[in-house]
Structures are given as structure tokens and as C-alpha cells.
Amino acid sequence: MSLHEGRTYVVTGADGGIGAAAARTLAARGARVIRCGLGPEVDVRADLAGDAGRDELVQEIARRARGGVDGLVLVTGPISASERTVHEDYFGTLAVLAGLRVLLRRKRSPRVVVVTSAFSLTAGDGDVIGACLRGNEELAGAAAEVAVASGRGGELSRSAAIALNRWVRQSATAEEWAGTGVVVNVVAPGLVETDAAREVMLADQDQLNVLRTALPQPLGLPGPIQAVADAIAWMASEENSFMAGQIVFVDGGADAALRKDRPYAEGAHYGALAMGRMMYWSLRAKARPWLQLRGGRLGR
């Protein structure tokens, strides 16, 4: 039996690039895939940049999958310098996730894979990211317009990706997600050979040289798109049962090349309340043998 047989997945951004590759891979491995996007070959056409399109997608998926959805693969769009990318990639993604949460909970092993980008390793627009994480779409849109007007529109795609990565880190372990068995993680691909990448980034040799410095990929640039699709497929599967809130860089080694061991240089820091709880339970554990021995003597 195939790993995905009998499972139903919703894939956004399925009209091209990584989304299309992920949809093909899941379908080839036995899944029922509901493809969403703006192209002519998808099952559900909806524009996630606005409320109407988001509501339309959620309603249509609810109609097509009344018994529930086993997994969501939420793929952000190609790199764009337009403020639209913030509305579509960040707020559209989270609206779909929130709207389909009830369908995920109808299934035994629900999985969510948010697909962002390894370009999130670099800096974004702080105002856009902050407004996104506060859930203020109007303010985020205004900050994005300022960025475009000042010639910094190129930061918007990675700003949305950074905000999504941070949202998953903040939210995936909450009661409404991991607490109810809904597993949420991120795949952050490096630069892989998609049509959009070939047309926008890989056609110009000077631009390619810039990319080799900005996003070094020791395993090759561009990378193979199927490697990303395979990672997404596993993370959406029932086998991925004990990983939550992780950002997995499928990036040819770019994360390790750029950040080395910095994310792991320090251990976890606990607040006063957590330290107090650990000390209390540690003292109880140490005292238990003495209490048991004393109780036995008193009972004679």
C-alpha cells in the first residue's frame, strides 16, 4: 500500500513550480489531491490575495471533502516585488489554514506543510514582518506599499516567508494545533529549477553570480525540484508523526553555509516560572524515596 493511499490533500500554488511538483508527487503515490491556484489546470481557482478568494477556496474544499482533509500543502508564490505578495503569501496562507482546520480535525493523522523559501535566511522588512505577526493586514499592506515606493519591493517575498516561518514557530505547538493532533511544519526550499526561476533569476549570468553569494548551495544551484517535492510528500505523510514547528531547509546546504552553528550556539533559556516548576518537581522526585521509606516505617 502506498504511503499516501486513501489520504486527501489540498495543495495551493499547484498551478506551477514547487506546488505543481508536490501535487504530482502526492497523486503518483496514491493520494487524492485537490489542486488550487489561478491557472487553467487546477481543481479550485481562487485568488488568495483577498477575502473573497480565500472564502471561495475554503467553501469549495468543504464541498469537495466533506469527510475531512488529511493534509494541506500551502505553497507561497514566486518571488515578487509587489505588495500583493504579502496579502497572498502570508495572510492568504493563514486564512486557508484557519478555514480548513475543522476539516483537518476530522482525520486521524492531519498534517500541514507550509512551503516558504530559503531566501528567508536573509533580512526582510521589519515593519512588514511585525504587522504580519500582529495579524494586521491593513498595516502590513501599507508597509509593503512604502517598501515598493522606496525601491525595496524585492524584500517583500522574503518578508512574507520570514513572517510565516516565525508564525509556525510560535503557533505549531499551541493547543489548537499540536494539542489537537494537527502537525504543522515548514519546508523552506532553496533555489530550484522552476520555470519562474529560469525566467527571472537564472537567465542572466551576473544575476546568477549574485545568487551564488547570497544563497550559496554547495549541492548545486539551481537544485532539483523533485528533491523538494519528495521532502514535502514525506512531511505531509502519516509517518511524520513526531515533528512540530520545524523549519526544514531543503536548500542544497545554504542554511548551514550561511549560518553555520549560530542557531544552536546557546541552549534553551527558561523563565522564572518554568524554573520554579522544574525545581519543585525535581525536589519532589528526590524526596519521594525518603517519603516512601518513612511511610513504610510509620505503617508498621
GROMACS .gro file of C-alpha atoms in nm:
model
  300
    1MET     CA    1   0.000   0.000   0.000
    2SER     CA    2   0.135   0.344  -0.094
    3LEU     CA    3   0.230   0.580   0.186
    4HIS     CA    4  -0.038   0.827   0.073
    5GLU     CA    5  -0.309   0.594  -0.047
    6GLY     CA    6  -0.651   0.683   0.091
    7ARG     CA    7  -0.540   1.029   0.202
    8THR     CA    8  -0.679   1.357   0.068
    9TYR     CA    9  -0.455   1.662   0.030
   10VAL     CA   10  -0.518   2.024  -0.063
   11VAL     CA   11  -0.227   2.187  -0.244
   12THR     CA   12  -0.224   2.563  -0.302
   13GLY     CA   13   0.001   2.717  -0.564
   14ALA     CA   14  -0.049   2.396  -0.762
   15ASP     CA   15  -0.056   2.573  -1.098
   16GLY     CA   16   0.322   2.575  -1.132
   17GLY     CA   17   0.664   2.526  -0.982
   18ILE     CA   18   0.701   2.352  -0.647
   19GLY     CA   19   0.326   2.339  -0.587
   20ALA     CA   20   0.266   2.154  -0.913
   21ALA     CA   21   0.556   1.916  -0.843
   22ALA     CA   22   0.425   1.842  -0.493
   23ALA     CA   23   0.074   1.779  -0.627
   24ARG     CA   24   0.206   1.541  -0.896
   25THR     CA   25   0.421   1.355  -0.644
   26LEU     CA   26   0.139   1.306  -0.394
   27ALA     CA   27  -0.102   1.191  -0.665
   28ALA     CA   28   0.154   0.947  -0.808
   29ARG     CA   29   0.190   0.796  -0.461
   30GLY     CA   30  -0.177   0.720  -0.422
   31ALA     CA   31  -0.330   1.036  -0.276
   32ARG     CA   32  -0.635   1.224  -0.382
   33VAL     CA   33  -0.510   1.577  -0.449
   34ILE     CA   34  -0.727   1.888  -0.476
   35ARG     CA   35  -0.517   2.136  -0.670
   36CYS     CA   36  -0.573   2.506  -0.601
   37GLY     CA   37  -0.437   2.809  -0.780
   38LEU     CA   38  -0.506   3.059  -1.054
   39GLY     CA   39  -0.409   2.858  -1.363
   40PRO     CA   40  -0.642   2.673  -1.600
   41GLU     CA   41  -0.549   2.321  -1.489
   42VAL     CA   42  -0.635   2.340  -1.119
   43ASP     CA   43  -0.943   2.199  -0.947
   44VAL     CA   44  -1.021   2.511  -0.746
   45ARG     CA   45  -0.944   2.855  -0.887
   46ALA     CA   46  -0.918   3.117  -0.615
   47ASP     CA   47  -0.719   3.433  -0.557
   48LEU     CA   48  -0.579   3.424  -0.203
   49ALA     CA   49  -0.483   3.791  -0.207
   50GLY     CA   50  -0.832   3.891  -0.091
   51ASP     CA   51  -1.109   3.775   0.142
   52ALA     CA   52  -1.345   3.673  -0.140
   53GLY     CA   53  -1.098   3.429  -0.293
   54ARG     CA   54  -0.998   3.287   0.044
   55ASP     CA   55  -1.362   3.226   0.139
   56GLU     CA   56  -1.432   3.073  -0.202
   57LEU     CA   57  -1.145   2.826  -0.165
   58VAL     CA   58  -1.247   2.719   0.185
   59GLN     CA   59  -1.611   2.672   0.082
   60GLU     CA   60  -1.520   2.474  -0.228
   61ILE     CA   61  -1.284   2.244  -0.038
   62ALA     CA   62  -1.555   2.187   0.225
   63ARG     CA   63  -1.791   2.086  -0.055
   64ARG     CA   64  -1.541   1.851  -0.218
   65ALA     CA   65  -1.405   1.692   0.101
   66ARG     CA   66  -1.696   1.666   0.342
   67GLY     CA   67  -1.530   1.381   0.527
   68GLY     CA   68  -1.222   1.587   0.602
   69VAL     CA   69  -0.876   1.663   0.470
   70ASP     CA   70  -0.566   1.463   0.566
   71GLY     CA   71  -0.319   1.732   0.476
   72LEU     CA   72  -0.255   2.081   0.348
   73VAL     CA   73   0.043   2.180   0.138
   74LEU     CA   74   0.036   2.560   0.137
   75VAL     CA   75   0.282   2.685  -0.122
   76THR     CA   76   0.372   3.053  -0.139
   77GLY     CA   77   0.400   3.224  -0.474
   78PRO     CA   78   0.711   3.300  -0.680
   79ILE     CA   79   0.935   3.589  -0.580
   80SER     CA   80   0.760   3.918  -0.644
   81ALA     CA   81   0.829   4.286  -0.578
   82SER     CA   82   0.459   4.369  -0.544
   83GLU     CA   83   0.274   4.440  -0.219
   84ARG     CA   84   0.026   4.175  -0.336
   85THR     CA   85   0.271   3.905  -0.227
   86VAL     CA   86   0.220   3.995   0.141
   87HIS     CA   87  -0.159   3.961   0.111
   88GLU     CA   88  -0.138   3.639  -0.088
   89ASP     CA   89   0.157   3.458   0.070
   90TYR     CA   90   0.112   3.546   0.437
   91PHE     CA   91  -0.249   3.637   0.502
   92GLY     CA   92  -0.388   3.413   0.228
   93THR     CA   93  -0.195   3.114   0.357
   94LEU     CA   94  -0.307   3.162   0.717
   95ALA     CA   95  -0.669   3.226   0.612
   96VAL     CA   96  -0.679   2.893   0.429
   97LEU     CA   97  -0.515   2.717   0.722
   98ALA     CA   98  -0.765   2.861   0.969
   99GLY     CA   99  -1.061   2.797   0.739
  100LEU     CA  100  -0.973   2.433   0.679
  101ARG     CA  101  -0.872   2.348   1.036
  102VAL     CA  102  -1.211   2.191   1.106
  103LEU     CA  103  -1.165   1.956   0.808
  104LEU     CA  104  -0.818   1.858   0.928
  105ARG     CA  105  -0.956   1.762   1.269
  106ARG     CA  106  -1.194   1.513   1.110
  107LYS     CA  107  -0.899   1.296   1.013
  108ARG     CA  108  -0.682   1.071   1.226
  109SER     CA  109  -0.338   1.197   1.119
  110PRO     CA  110  -0.367   1.553   0.985
  111ARG     CA  111  -0.056   1.721   0.851
  112VAL     CA  112   0.020   2.076   0.736
  113VAL     CA  113   0.325   2.172   0.533
  114VAL     CA  114   0.381   2.544   0.475
  115VAL     CA  115   0.623   2.595   0.187
  116THR     CA  116   0.821   2.918   0.216
  117SER     CA  117   1.175   2.983   0.089
  118ALA     CA  118   1.538   2.964   0.191
  119PHE     CA  119   1.556   3.332   0.099
  120SER     CA  120   1.400   3.379   0.444
  121LEU     CA  121   1.756   3.332   0.573
  122THR     CA  122   1.828   3.691   0.470
  123ALA     CA  123   1.683   4.009   0.617
  124GLY     CA  124   1.333   4.132   0.539
  125ASP     CA  125   1.132   4.445   0.603
  126GLY     CA  126   1.081   4.475   0.978
  127ASP     CA  127   0.763   4.681   0.950
  128VAL     CA  128   0.600   4.429   0.716
  129ILE     CA  129   0.706   4.131   0.927
  130GLY     CA  130   0.587   4.295   1.251
  131ALA     CA  131   0.247   4.385   1.106
  132CYS     CA  132   0.205   4.033   0.970
  133LEU     CA  133   0.281   3.871   1.304
  134ARG     CA  134   0.034   4.105   1.474
  135GLY     CA  135  -0.230   3.992   1.224
  136ASN     CA  136  -0.284   4.345   1.093
  137GLU     CA  137  -0.328   4.302   0.718
  138GLU     CA  138  -0.410   4.666   0.652
  139LEU     CA  139  -0.093   4.784   0.824
  140ALA     CA  140   0.116   4.515   0.654
  141GLY     CA  141  -0.020   4.621   0.317
  142ALA     CA  142   0.061   4.985   0.389
  143ALA     CA  143   0.416   4.894   0.495
  144ALA     CA  144   0.454   4.690   0.177
  145GLU     CA  145   0.345   4.987  -0.033
  146VAL     CA  146   0.608   5.201   0.139
  147ALA     CA  147   0.871   4.938   0.063
  148VAL     CA  148   0.774   4.930  -0.306
  149ALA     CA  149   0.771   5.309  -0.331
  150SER     CA  150   1.119   5.330  -0.180
  151GLY     CA  151   1.263   5.068  -0.416
  152ARG     CA  152   1.265   4.784  -0.163
  153GLY     CA  153   0.992   4.574  -0.319
  154GLY     CA  154   1.240   4.291  -0.358
  155GLU     CA  155   1.225   4.238   0.019
  156LEU     CA  156   0.854   4.156   0.026
  157SER     CA  157   0.857   3.789  -0.075
  158ARG     CA  158   1.121   3.705   0.179
  159SER     CA  159   0.947   3.923   0.441
  160ALA     CA  160   0.630   3.716   0.396
  161ALA     CA  161   0.837   3.397   0.416
  162ILE     CA  162   1.012   3.512   0.734
  163ALA     CA  163   0.676   3.600   0.890
  164LEU     CA  164   0.532   3.259   0.801
  165ASN     CA  165   0.836   3.080   0.942
  166ARG     CA  166   0.803   3.274   1.265
  167TRP     CA  167   0.427   3.219   1.284
  168VAL     CA  168   0.479   2.844   1.258
  169ARG     CA  169   0.746   2.852   1.529
  170GLN     CA  170   0.515   3.050   1.756
  171SER     CA  171   0.193   2.861   1.683
  172ALA     CA  172   0.258   2.499   1.585
  173THR     CA  173   0.289   2.375   1.943
  174ALA     CA  174  -0.027   2.551   2.063
  175GLU     CA  175  -0.332   2.362   2.185
  176GLU     CA  176  -0.528   2.436   1.866
  177TRP     CA  177  -0.260   2.271   1.651
  178ALA     CA  178  -0.025   2.018   1.811
  179GLY     CA  179  -0.254   1.997   2.111
  180THR     CA  180  -0.531   1.859   1.890
  181GLY     CA  181  -0.301   1.639   1.682
  182VAL     CA  182  -0.261   1.872   1.383
  183VAL     CA  183   0.108   1.861   1.285
  184VAL     CA  184   0.237   2.186   1.131
  185ASN     CA  185   0.586   2.231   0.983
  186VAL     CA  186   0.768   2.434   0.718
  187VAL     CA  187   0.969   2.332   0.415
  188ALA     CA  188   1.195   2.616   0.301
  189PRO     CA  189   1.336   2.530  -0.042
  190GLY     CA  190   1.648   2.679  -0.187
  191LEU     CA  191   1.664   2.798  -0.546
  192VAL     CA  192   1.545   2.508  -0.761
  193GLU     CA  193   1.486   2.477  -1.132
  194THR     CA  194   1.134   2.603  -1.188
  195ASP     CA  195   1.001   2.794  -1.488
  196ALA     CA  196   0.980   3.112  -1.280
  197ALA     CA  197   1.339   3.075  -1.159
  198ARG     CA  198   1.468   3.017  -1.512
  199GLU     CA  199   1.287   3.323  -1.644
  200VAL     CA  200   1.360   3.563  -1.358
  201MET     CA  201   1.681   3.457  -1.183
  202LEU     CA  202   1.879   3.210  -1.390
  203ALA     CA  203   1.872   3.373  -1.732
  204ASP     CA  204   2.127   3.643  -1.653
  205GLN     CA  205   2.480   3.530  -1.564
  206ASP     CA  206   2.553   3.836  -1.350
  207GLN     CA  207   2.234   3.780  -1.152
  208LEU     CA  208   2.328   3.416  -1.111
  209ASN     CA  209   2.665   3.519  -0.967
  210VAL     CA  210   2.485   3.741  -0.715
  211LEU     CA  211   2.268   3.446  -0.615
  212ARG     CA  212   2.568   3.219  -0.565
  213THR     CA  213   2.689   3.460  -0.298
  214ALA     CA  214   2.351   3.548  -0.145
  215LEU     CA  215   2.230   3.187  -0.129
  216PRO     CA  216   2.528   2.951  -0.160
  217GLN     CA  217   2.410   2.598  -0.235
  218PRO     CA  218   2.706   2.358  -0.212
  219LEU     CA  219   2.496   2.075  -0.357
  220GLY     CA  220   2.420   2.277  -0.670
  221LEU     CA  221   2.245   2.588  -0.795
  222PRO     CA  222   1.978   2.555  -0.913
  223GLY     CA  223   1.873   2.243  -0.729
  224PRO     CA  224   1.636   1.965  -0.838
  225ILE     CA  225   1.269   2.042  -0.784
  226GLN     CA  226   1.186   1.676  -0.717
  227ALA     CA  227   1.401   1.675  -0.405
  228VAL     CA  228   1.178   1.944  -0.259
  229ALA     CA  229   0.860   1.765  -0.366
  230ASP     CA  230   0.984   1.444  -0.200
  231ALA     CA  231   1.051   1.627   0.127
  232ILE     CA  232   0.705   1.785   0.118
  233ALA     CA  233   0.545   1.448   0.048
  234TRP     CA  234   0.710   1.286   0.349
  235MET     CA  235   0.626   1.576   0.580
  236ALA     CA  236   0.261   1.554   0.472
  237SER     CA  237   0.250   1.180   0.535
  238GLU     CA  238   0.128   0.989   0.835
  239GLU     CA  239   0.487   0.880   0.900
  240ASN     CA  240   0.576   1.235   1.005
  241SER     CA  241   0.423   1.189   1.347
  242PHE     CA  242   0.665   1.348   1.594
  243MET     CA  243   0.789   1.676   1.450
  244ALA     CA  244   0.612   2.006   1.504
  245GLY     CA  245   0.703   2.367   1.436
  246GLN     CA  246   1.020   2.282   1.245
  247ILE     CA  247   1.161   2.481   0.953
  248VAL     CA  248   1.332   2.227   0.728
  249PHE     CA  249   1.564   2.391   0.476
  250VAL     CA  250   1.578   2.179   0.159
  251ASP     CA  251   1.832   2.414   0.013
  252GLY     CA  252   2.143   2.235  -0.105
  253GLY     CA  253   2.324   2.332   0.214
  254ALA     CA  254   2.257   2.708   0.206
  255ASP     CA  255   2.135   2.731   0.566
  256ALA     CA  256   2.444   2.554   0.700
  257ALA     CA  257   2.674   2.753   0.471
  258LEU     CA  258   2.530   3.088   0.578
  259ARG     CA  259   2.450   3.038   0.945
  260LYS     CA  260   2.696   2.764   1.045
  261ASP     CA  261   2.608   2.663   1.403
  262ARG     CA  262   2.473   3.001   1.519
  263PRO     CA  263   2.111   2.885   1.573
  264TYR     CA  264   2.244   2.614   1.810
  265ALA     CA  265   2.521   2.803   1.987
  266GLU     CA  266   2.315   2.852   2.303
  267GLY     CA  267   2.078   2.623   2.485
  268ALA     CA  268   1.718   2.696   2.577
  269HIS     CA  269   1.654   2.981   2.820
  270TYR     CA  270   1.381   2.926   3.079
  271GLY     CA  271   1.180   3.195   3.252
  272ALA     CA  272   1.139   3.222   3.628
  273LEU     CA  273   0.804   3.040   3.628
  274ALA     CA  274   0.940   2.746   3.430
  275MET     CA  275   1.249   2.728   3.653
  276GLY     CA  276   1.028   2.729   3.963
  277ARG     CA  277   0.816   2.443   3.828
  278MET     CA  278   1.120   2.235   3.739
  279MET     CA  279   1.276   2.291   4.082
  280TYR     CA  280   0.950   2.196   4.256
  281TRP     CA  281   0.908   1.870   4.067
  282SER     CA  282   1.279   1.791   4.096
  283LEU     CA  283   1.265   1.829   4.474
  284ARG     CA  284   0.955   1.608   4.489
  285ALA     CA  285   1.131   1.341   4.284
  286LYS     CA  286   1.436   1.350   4.514
  287ALA     CA  287   1.221   1.339   4.827
  288ARG     CA  288   0.997   1.054   4.711
  289PRO     CA  289   1.223   0.763   4.825
  290TRP     CA  290   1.259   0.920   5.172
  291LEU     CA  291   0.883   0.979   5.198
  292GLN     CA  292   0.811   0.623   5.089
  293LEU     CA  293   1.059   0.483   5.339
  294ARG     CA  294   0.919   0.699   5.619
  295GLY     CA  295   0.564   0.599   5.526
  296GLY     CA  296   0.659   0.233   5.544
  297ARG     CA  297   0.809   0.268   5.889
  298LEU     CA  298   0.505   0.455   6.021
  299GLY     CA  299   0.278   0.187   5.885
  300ARG     CA  300   0.438  -0.092   6.086
   0.00000   0.00000   0.00000
